[in-house]
């Protein structure tokens, strides 16, 4: 019999996390009569002593949370408990401390809101410690398998589209080629959707190898047809023409993608003679208030996750398929990585519109 559940957000934040939290608390407390504990900073809260968790009051779940970006629980995309970086630099397996934290709180089940990296860790913890885990998919990258949409992606696409909307008038005013670099980790979903929605002339994604000469040809064609500006959107994981990824190494040693937009911009300026400028959208894609679709899906996911726990169905991830919420094995969702399908509908749509992939 379920009495108390925990919920945590893990990995990079995105829009819609607080909307999930609110839905879980409202359904679990009002309709099931359970207690919900919010765990701080992903698994770090369960590792801390005393454990960092707070009882979530349904009366505090105002609709402000629906609108609020980020996660009020805090999150982290570092500190794998199976290889936790200690102060002196060595890695320590602290997984048993996390499992013990779950037990100390007297949890009957745990809802983890995460992407593939977080689910790998949470699932391993669940298997090792016999924890009752249910997953809710979130990632702006939309690269988790078996779900058509993960929370946060739609808002990120909206922000990237809005960026193109804002770049177009200034591009037209100055006769420029504007290059917009967007996130997405190894998948090009954000670039592809925003490129179509925002009227890009070229979309570069890691799933479709490109030649810079082809992209330059597209810019030249546009000029010849009498248009004085062009918009190019590039996914952060696109490599240079020589196949090298462009990354930034942050203080502390973590490397993330970043910088391919500058490379594309410089090469296009050289090849076409056009004046180019680059915008790197970065974390603006993550910190926004969720758009209506993300709010709706977040709440549908939250309610279904509670129902799964009530039905005693664990090691499952809620998912969106064919206009409904379903649930799938977490392992399958992780293993079926969802990159852009180069033969899929959206790529065909873009090609039909004359958008260049540089191939
Ligand atoms: O996975 C989400 C994501 O925003 C990626 O699109 C991006 O590459 C990465 O996280 C950035 O990570 P960080 O927040 O550590 O800069």
CSV table of C-alpha atoms and ligand atoms in Angstrom, one decimal:
chain,number,residue,atom,x,y,z
A,1,UNK,CA,0.0,0.0,0.0
A,2,UNK,CA,1.4,3.4,-1.1
A,3,UNK,CA,1.6,6.1,1.5
A,4,UNK,CA,4.5,8.3,0.6
A,5,UNK,CA,6.3,9.0,-2.7
A,6,UNK,CA,9.3,11.1,-3.7
A,7,UNK,CA,9.9,13.2,-6.8
A,8,UNK,CA,13.1,14.6,-8.2
A,9,UNK,CA,14.3,16.4,-11.3
A,10,UNK,CA,17.6,15.3,-12.8
A,11,UNK,CA,19.8,16.4,-15.7
A,12,UNK,CA,19.6,19.7,-17.5
A,13,UNK,CA,16.5,21.8,-16.6
A,14,UNK,CA,13.9,22.7,-19.2
A,15,UNK,CA,10.5,24.4,-19.3
A,16,UNK,CA,7.6,22.4,-17.8
A,17,UNK,CA,9.3,20.7,-14.9
A,18,UNK,CA,7.3,22.7,-12.3
A,19,UNK,CA,4.1,21.9,-14.1
A,20,UNK,CA,4.8,18.1,-13.7
A,21,UNK,CA,5.6,18.6,-10.1
A,22,UNK,CA,2.3,20.4,-9.5
A,23,UNK,CA,0.3,17.7,-11.3
A,24,UNK,CA,1.9,14.9,-9.3
A,25,UNK,CA,1.3,16.6,-6.0
A,26,UNK,CA,-2.3,17.5,-6.8
A,27,UNK,CA,-3.2,14.1,-8.0
A,28,UNK,CA,-1.3,12.1,-5.4
A,29,UNK,CA,-2.4,14.1,-2.4
A,30,UNK,CA,-6.0,15.1,-3.3
A,31,UNK,CA,-7.1,11.9,-5.1
A,32,UNK,CA,-4.9,9.2,-3.6
A,33,UNK,CA,-4.3,10.5,-0.1
A,34,UNK,CA,-0.5,10.1,-0.3
A,35,UNK,CA,2.3,12.3,0.9
A,36,UNK,CA,4.7,13.7,-1.7
A,37,UNK,CA,8.3,14.6,-0.8
A,38,UNK,CA,10.3,16.8,-3.2
A,39,UNK,CA,13.9,15.8,-3.3
A,40,UNK,CA,16.5,18.5,-3.8
A,41,UNK,CA,19.1,18.6,-6.6
A,42,UNK,CA,18.3,15.2,-8.2
A,43,UNK,CA,20.0,12.3,-6.5
A,44,UNK,CA,22.3,14.7,-4.6
A,45,UNK,CA,19.4,15.4,-2.2
A,46,UNK,CA,19.2,11.7,-1.4
A,47,UNK,CA,23.0,11.5,-0.9
A,48,UNK,CA,23.1,14.4,1.5
A,49,UNK,CA,22.9,14.0,5.3
A,50,UNK,CA,20.5,14.9,6.5
A,51,UNK,CA,18.6,14.0,3.4
A,52,UNK,CA,17.5,17.1,1.5
A,53,UNK,CA,13.8,16.7,1.0
A,54,UNK,CA,10.6,18.7,1.7
A,55,UNK,CA,7.0,17.7,2.1
A,56,UNK,CA,5.1,19.3,-0.8
A,57,UNK,CA,1.9,21.0,0.3
A,58,UNK,CA,-0.9,20.8,-2.2
A,59,UNK,CA,-2.1,24.2,-1.1
A,60,UNK,CA,1.3,25.6,-2.2
A,61,UNK,CA,0.9,24.2,-5.7
A,62,UNK,CA,-0.4,27.5,-7.1
A,63,UNK,CA,-0.8,27.9,-10.9
A,64,UNK,CA,2.3,30.1,-10.7
A,65,UNK,CA,4.2,26.8,-11.0
A,66,UNK,CA,2.5,26.1,-14.4
A,67,UNK,CA,4.1,29.3,-15.8
A,68,UNK,CA,7.5,29.1,-14.1
A,69,UNK,CA,10.6,27.9,-16.0
A,70,UNK,CA,13.4,25.9,-14.3
A,71,UNK,CA,12.7,23.5,-11.4
A,72,UNK,CA,11.9,24.6,-7.9
A,73,UNK,CA,13.5,21.3,-6.7
A,74,UNK,CA,16.9,22.1,-8.2
A,75,UNK,CA,18.7,19.7,-10.5
A,76,UNK,CA,22.2,18.7,-11.6
A,77,UNK,CA,23.7,17.1,-14.7
A,78,UNK,CA,26.9,16.2,-12.8
A,79,UNK,CA,27.7,13.9,-9.9
A,80,UNK,CA,26.8,10.3,-11.1
A,81,UNK,CA,26.5,8.5,-7.7
A,82,UNK,CA,28.2,5.4,-9.2
A,83,UNK,CA,31.3,7.5,-10.0
A,84,UNK,CA,31.0,10.5,-7.8
A,85,UNK,CA,33.8,13.1,-8.1
A,86,UNK,CA,35.3,13.6,-4.6
A,87,UNK,CA,37.1,16.8,-3.5
A,88,UNK,CA,40.5,15.3,-4.1
A,89,UNK,CA,39.6,14.3,-7.7
A,90,UNK,CA,39.0,10.6,-7.3
A,91,UNK,CA,35.7,8.9,-8.2
A,92,UNK,CA,33.7,7.1,-5.5
A,93,UNK,CA,30.7,4.8,-5.8
A,94,UNK,CA,28.2,6.4,-3.5
A,95,UNK,CA,25.1,4.6,-4.8
A,96,UNK,CA,24.3,2.9,-1.5
A,97,UNK,CA,24.1,6.3,0.2
A,98,UNK,CA,21.4,7.4,-2.3
A,99,UNK,CA,19.5,4.1,-1.8
A,100,UNK,CA,19.8,4.5,2.0
A,101,UNK,CA,18.4,8.1,1.6
A,102,UNK,CA,15.3,6.7,-0.1
A,103,UNK,CA,14.8,4.3,2.8
A,104,UNK,CA,15.4,6.9,5.5
A,105,UNK,CA,12.6,8.9,4.0
A,106,UNK,CA,10.3,5.9,4.0
A,107,UNK,CA,9.4,6.2,0.4
A,108,UNK,CA,7.2,3.7,-1.3
A,109,UNK,CA,8.0,4.9,-4.8
A,110,UNK,CA,10.0,7.5,-6.7
A,111,UNK,CA,9.2,9.6,-9.7
A,112,UNK,CA,12.3,10.6,-11.6
A,113,UNK,CA,11.9,13.4,-14.2
A,114,UNK,CA,14.9,13.1,-16.6
A,115,UNK,CA,16.5,12.3,-19.9
A,116,UNK,CA,18.4,9.2,-21.0
A,117,UNK,CA,21.5,9.9,-18.9
A,118,UNK,CA,19.4,10.4,-15.7
A,119,UNK,CA,17.3,7.3,-16.4
A,120,UNK,CA,20.4,5.2,-16.8
A,121,UNK,CA,21.5,6.2,-13.3
A,122,UNK,CA,18.1,6.1,-11.7
A,123,UNK,CA,17.3,2.7,-13.2
A,124,UNK,CA,20.6,1.2,-12.0
A,125,UNK,CA,19.9,2.6,-8.5
A,126,UNK,CA,16.4,1.1,-8.6
A,127,UNK,CA,17.6,-2.3,-9.6
A,128,UNK,CA,20.4,-2.3,-7.0
A,129,UNK,CA,18.2,-1.1,-4.2
A,130,UNK,CA,14.8,-2.5,-5.1
A,131,UNK,CA,13.4,1.1,-5.5
A,132,UNK,CA,10.0,1.5,-7.1
A,133,UNK,CA,10.8,3.9,-10.0
A,134,UNK,CA,8.6,5.6,-12.5
A,135,UNK,CA,10.1,7.9,-15.1
A,136,UNK,CA,8.8,11.0,-16.8
A,137,UNK,CA,10.7,12.1,-20.0
A,138,UNK,CA,12.1,15.6,-20.2
A,139,UNK,CA,14.7,17.0,-22.5
A,140,UNK,CA,14.8,19.9,-24.9
A,141,UNK,CA,16.8,17.6,-27.2
A,142,UNK,CA,13.7,15.2,-27.7
A,143,UNK,CA,16.1,12.3,-28.2
A,144,UNK,CA,14.5,9.7,-25.9
A,145,UNK,CA,13.0,6.7,-27.7
A,146,UNK,CA,9.4,5.5,-27.6
A,147,UNK,CA,7.9,8.9,-26.9
A,148,UNK,CA,7.0,11.4,-29.6
A,149,UNK,CA,7.6,14.3,-27.3
A,150,UNK,CA,9.6,14.9,-24.1
A,151,UNK,CA,8.8,17.9,-21.8
A,152,UNK,CA,10.7,21.0,-22.7
A,153,UNK,CA,11.3,20.4,-26.4
A,154,UNK,CA,8.3,22.3,-27.7
A,155,UNK,CA,9.2,25.4,-25.7
A,156,UNK,CA,12.8,25.2,-26.9
A,157,UNK,CA,11.5,25.0,-30.5
A,158,UNK,CA,9.3,28.0,-29.9
A,159,UNK,CA,12.2,30.1,-28.5
A,160,UNK,CA,14.4,29.1,-31.5
A,161,UNK,CA,11.6,30.0,-33.9
A,162,UNK,CA,11.1,33.3,-32.1
A,163,UNK,CA,14.8,34.0,-32.5
A,164,UNK,CA,14.5,33.5,-36.3
A,165,UNK,CA,11.5,35.8,-36.3
A,166,UNK,CA,13.7,38.5,-34.6
A,167,UNK,CA,16.7,37.8,-36.8
A,168,UNK,CA,14.8,38.1,-40.1
A,169,UNK,CA,14.0,41.9,-40.0
A,170,UNK,CA,17.6,42.8,-38.9
A,171,UNK,CA,19.0,40.5,-41.6
A,172,UNK,CA,16.8,42.2,-44.2
A,173,UNK,CA,17.7,45.7,-43.0
A,174,UNK,CA,21.4,45.0,-43.3
A,175,UNK,CA,21.6,42.6,-46.3
A,176,UNK,CA,23.1,39.9,-44.1
A,177,UNK,CA,23.2,36.2,-43.7
A,178,UNK,CA,22.2,35.3,-40.1
A,179,UNK,CA,23.4,32.1,-38.6
A,180,UNK,CA,21.6,30.8,-35.5
A,181,UNK,CA,23.2,28.1,-33.4
A,182,UNK,CA,20.8,26.0,-31.3
A,183,UNK,CA,21.1,23.2,-28.7
A,184,UNK,CA,20.0,19.6,-29.1
A,185,UNK,CA,23.1,17.7,-28.0
A,186,UNK,CA,23.6,14.9,-30.6
A,187,UNK,CA,20.2,15.3,-32.3
A,188,UNK,CA,19.0,18.0,-34.7
A,189,UNK,CA,15.3,18.1,-33.7
A,190,UNK,CA,15.3,21.7,-32.4
A,191,UNK,CA,17.1,23.0,-35.5
A,192,UNK,CA,14.8,21.0,-37.9
A,193,UNK,CA,11.5,22.1,-36.3
A,194,UNK,CA,12.5,25.7,-35.7
A,195,UNK,CA,14.1,26.0,-39.1
A,196,UNK,CA,10.8,24.9,-40.8
A,197,UNK,CA,8.7,27.1,-38.4
A,198,UNK,CA,10.9,30.1,-38.7
A,199,UNK,CA,11.5,30.0,-42.5
A,200,UNK,CA,15.2,29.2,-42.5
A,201,UNK,CA,16.9,28.9,-45.9
A,202,UNK,CA,19.3,26.2,-44.7
A,203,UNK,CA,19.2,23.8,-41.8
A,204,UNK,CA,22.3,22.0,-40.7
A,205,UNK,CA,21.8,18.9,-38.4
A,206,UNK,CA,24.3,16.2,-37.3
A,207,UNK,CA,22.1,13.5,-39.0
A,208,UNK,CA,22.7,14.8,-42.5
A,209,UNK,CA,26.3,15.3,-43.7
A,210,UNK,CA,26.7,18.7,-45.5
A,211,UNK,CA,29.0,20.4,-47.8
A,212,UNK,CA,29.7,24.1,-47.2
A,213,UNK,CA,29.9,24.7,-50.9
A,214,UNK,CA,26.2,23.5,-51.2
A,215,UNK,CA,25.1,25.8,-48.5
A,216,UNK,CA,27.0,28.7,-50.1
A,217,UNK,CA,25.3,27.8,-53.4
A,218,UNK,CA,21.9,28.2,-51.7
A,219,UNK,CA,22.9,31.6,-50.4
A,220,UNK,CA,24.1,32.6,-53.9
A,221,UNK,CA,20.8,31.4,-55.5
A,222,UNK,CA,18.8,33.5,-53.0
A,223,UNK,CA,20.9,36.6,-53.9
A,224,UNK,CA,20.5,35.9,-57.6
A,225,UNK,CA,16.7,35.7,-57.2
A,226,UNK,CA,16.7,39.1,-55.7
A,227,UNK,CA,16.5,38.5,-52.0
A,228,UNK,CA,18.9,40.4,-49.8
A,229,UNK,CA,19.1,38.2,-46.7
A,230,UNK,CA,19.2,34.6,-45.6
A,231,UNK,CA,18.7,32.6,-42.4
A,232,UNK,CA,20.7,29.6,-41.5
A,233,UNK,CA,20.1,27.5,-38.5
A,234,UNK,CA,22.7,25.0,-37.2
A,235,UNK,CA,22.5,22.4,-34.5
A,236,UNK,CA,25.3,22.5,-32.0
A,237,UNK,CA,26.5,19.0,-32.7
A,238,UNK,CA,27.1,19.6,-36.4
A,239,UNK,CA,30.8,19.1,-37.1
A,240,UNK,CA,33.2,21.1,-39.2
A,241,UNK,CA,33.6,20.1,-42.9
A,242,UNK,CA,36.5,17.9,-41.6
A,243,UNK,CA,34.2,16.0,-39.2
A,244,UNK,CA,35.5,17.7,-36.1
A,245,UNK,CA,33.0,18.5,-33.3
A,246,UNK,CA,33.2,22.0,-32.0
A,247,UNK,CA,33.2,22.1,-28.2
A,248,UNK,CA,33.8,24.4,-25.2
A,249,UNK,CA,35.6,23.2,-22.2
A,250,UNK,CA,34.4,24.9,-19.0
A,251,UNK,CA,36.4,25.6,-15.9
A,252,UNK,CA,36.2,22.4,-14.0
A,253,UNK,CA,36.8,20.3,-17.1
A,254,UNK,CA,33.3,19.7,-18.4
A,255,UNK,CA,33.0,20.0,-22.2
A,256,UNK,CA,29.8,20.9,-24.0
A,257,UNK,CA,29.0,21.6,-27.7
A,258,UNK,CA,29.3,25.2,-28.7
A,259,UNK,CA,30.9,27.3,-31.5
A,260,UNK,CA,29.9,25.6,-34.7
A,261,UNK,CA,27.7,28.7,-35.6
A,262,UNK,CA,30.9,30.9,-35.7
A,263,UNK,CA,32.6,28.3,-38.0
A,264,UNK,CA,29.6,28.2,-40.4
A,265,UNK,CA,29.3,32.0,-40.3
A,266,UNK,CA,33.0,32.5,-41.2
A,267,UNK,CA,33.0,29.9,-43.9
A,268,UNK,CA,29.8,31.3,-45.6
A,269,UNK,CA,31.2,34.8,-45.5
A,270,UNK,CA,34.4,33.6,-47.2
A,271,UNK,CA,32.6,31.5,-49.8
A,272,UNK,CA,29.8,33.9,-50.7
A,273,UNK,CA,31.2,37.3,-49.8
A,274,UNK,CA,28.1,38.0,-47.9
A,275,UNK,CA,28.2,39.8,-44.5
A,276,UNK,CA,27.3,37.3,-41.9
A,277,UNK,CA,26.5,37.4,-38.2
A,278,UNK,CA,26.0,34.6,-35.6
A,279,UNK,CA,23.7,34.2,-32.7
A,280,UNK,CA,24.3,31.4,-30.2
A,281,UNK,CA,20.9,30.9,-28.4
A,282,UNK,CA,22.3,28.7,-25.6
A,283,UNK,CA,20.4,28.4,-22.3
A,284,UNK,CA,17.7,30.8,-23.4
A,285,UNK,CA,16.1,27.7,-24.9
A,286,UNK,CA,15.8,26.1,-21.4
A,287,UNK,CA,14.8,28.8,-18.9
A,288,UNK,CA,11.6,30.0,-20.5
A,289,UNK,CA,8.0,29.7,-19.2
A,290,UNK,CA,6.6,26.6,-20.8
A,291,UNK,CA,4.4,27.0,-23.8
A,292,UNK,CA,0.8,25.6,-23.7
A,293,UNK,CA,1.8,22.2,-25.3
A,294,UNK,CA,4.5,21.6,-22.8
A,295,UNK,CA,2.2,22.5,-19.9
A,296,UNK,CA,-0.5,20.1,-21.2
A,297,UNK,CA,1.9,17.2,-21.7
A,298,UNK,CA,3.7,17.9,-18.4
A,299,UNK,CA,0.4,17.6,-16.5
A,300,UNK,CA,-0.8,14.6,-18.5
A,301,UNK,CA,2.6,12.9,-17.7
A,302,UNK,CA,2.4,13.8,-14.0
A,303,UNK,CA,-1.1,12.4,-13.6
A,304,UNK,CA,-0.3,9.2,-15.4
A,305,UNK,CA,2.9,8.6,-13.4
A,306,UNK,CA,0.8,8.7,-10.2
A,307,UNK,CA,-1.7,6.3,-11.7
A,308,UNK,CA,1.2,3.9,-12.6
A,309,UNK,CA,2.4,3.9,-9.0
A,310,UNK,CA,-1.1,3.3,-7.8
A,311,UNK,CA,-1.3,0.3,-10.2
A,312,UNK,CA,2.0,-1.1,-8.9
A,313,UNK,CA,3.6,-0.7,-12.4
A,314,UNK,CA,7.3,0.2,-11.9
A,315,UNK,CA,10.4,0.5,-14.1
A,316,UNK,CA,8.1,2.2,-16.6
A,317,UNK,CA,8.4,5.6,-18.3
A,318,UNK,CA,5.3,7.6,-19.3
A,319,UNK,CA,5.3,8.4,-23.0
A,320,UNK,CA,3.3,10.3,-25.6
A,321,UNK,CA,2.2,8.3,-28.7
A,322,UNK,CA,-0.7,8.8,-31.1
A,323,UNK,CA,-2.4,11.6,-29.1
A,324,UNK,CA,-2.3,9.7,-25.8
A,325,UNK,CA,-0.2,9.1,-22.7
A,326,UNK,CA,1.0,5.5,-22.5
A,327,UNK,CA,3.8,3.9,-20.6
A,328,UNK,CA,6.8,1.9,-21.8
A,329,UNK,CA,9.8,0.1,-20.2
A,330,UNK,CA,12.4,2.7,-19.1
A,331,UNK,CA,15.2,0.5,-20.6
A,332,UNK,CA,13.6,0.4,-24.0
A,333,UNK,CA,13.2,4.2,-24.1
A,334,UNK,CA,16.9,4.6,-23.2
A,335,UNK,CA,18.1,2.1,-25.8
A,336,UNK,CA,15.9,3.4,-28.7
A,337,UNK,CA,17.8,6.7,-29.1
A,338,UNK,CA,15.7,9.0,-31.3
A,339,UNK,CA,17.8,11.0,-33.7
A,340,UNK,CA,16.2,12.9,-36.6
A,341,UNK,CA,15.2,10.5,-39.3
A,342,UNK,CA,16.8,11.7,-42.5
A,343,UNK,CA,13.9,10.2,-44.5
A,344,UNK,CA,11.2,11.3,-42.1
A,345,UNK,CA,8.3,13.7,-42.6
A,346,UNK,CA,9.9,16.8,-41.3
A,347,UNK,CA,13.1,16.4,-43.5
A,348,UNK,CA,10.8,15.8,-46.5
A,349,UNK,CA,8.7,18.8,-45.6
A,350,UNK,CA,11.8,21.0,-45.4
A,351,UNK,CA,13.1,19.7,-48.7
A,352,UNK,CA,9.7,20.3,-50.3
A,353,UNK,CA,9.9,23.9,-49.2
A,354,UNK,CA,13.3,24.3,-50.8
A,355,UNK,CA,15.2,24.5,-47.6
A,356,UNK,CA,18.8,23.3,-48.0
A,357,UNK,CA,20.5,20.7,-45.8
A,358,UNK,CA,23.7,21.3,-47.6
A,359,UNK,CA,23.7,17.8,-49.0
B,1,LIG,O1,20.6,18.1,-22.9
B,1,LIG,C1,20.2,19.4,-22.7
B,1,LIG,C2,21.2,20.4,-23.1
B,1,LIG,O2,20.7,21.7,-23.0
B,1,LIG,C3,21.9,20.1,-24.5
B,1,LIG,O3,21.0,20.6,-25.5
B,1,LIG,C4,23.1,20.9,-24.3
B,1,LIG,O4,24.1,20.4,-25.2
B,1,LIG,C5,23.5,20.7,-22.9
B,1,LIG,O5,22.3,20.3,-22.2
B,1,LIG,C6,24.1,21.8,-22.2
B,1,LIG,O6,24.6,21.4,-20.9
B,1,LIG,P1,24.9,22.4,-19.7
B,1,LIG,O7,23.6,22.8,-19.1
B,1,LIG,O8,25.8,21.6,-18.8
B,1,LIG,O9,25.6,23.6,-20.3
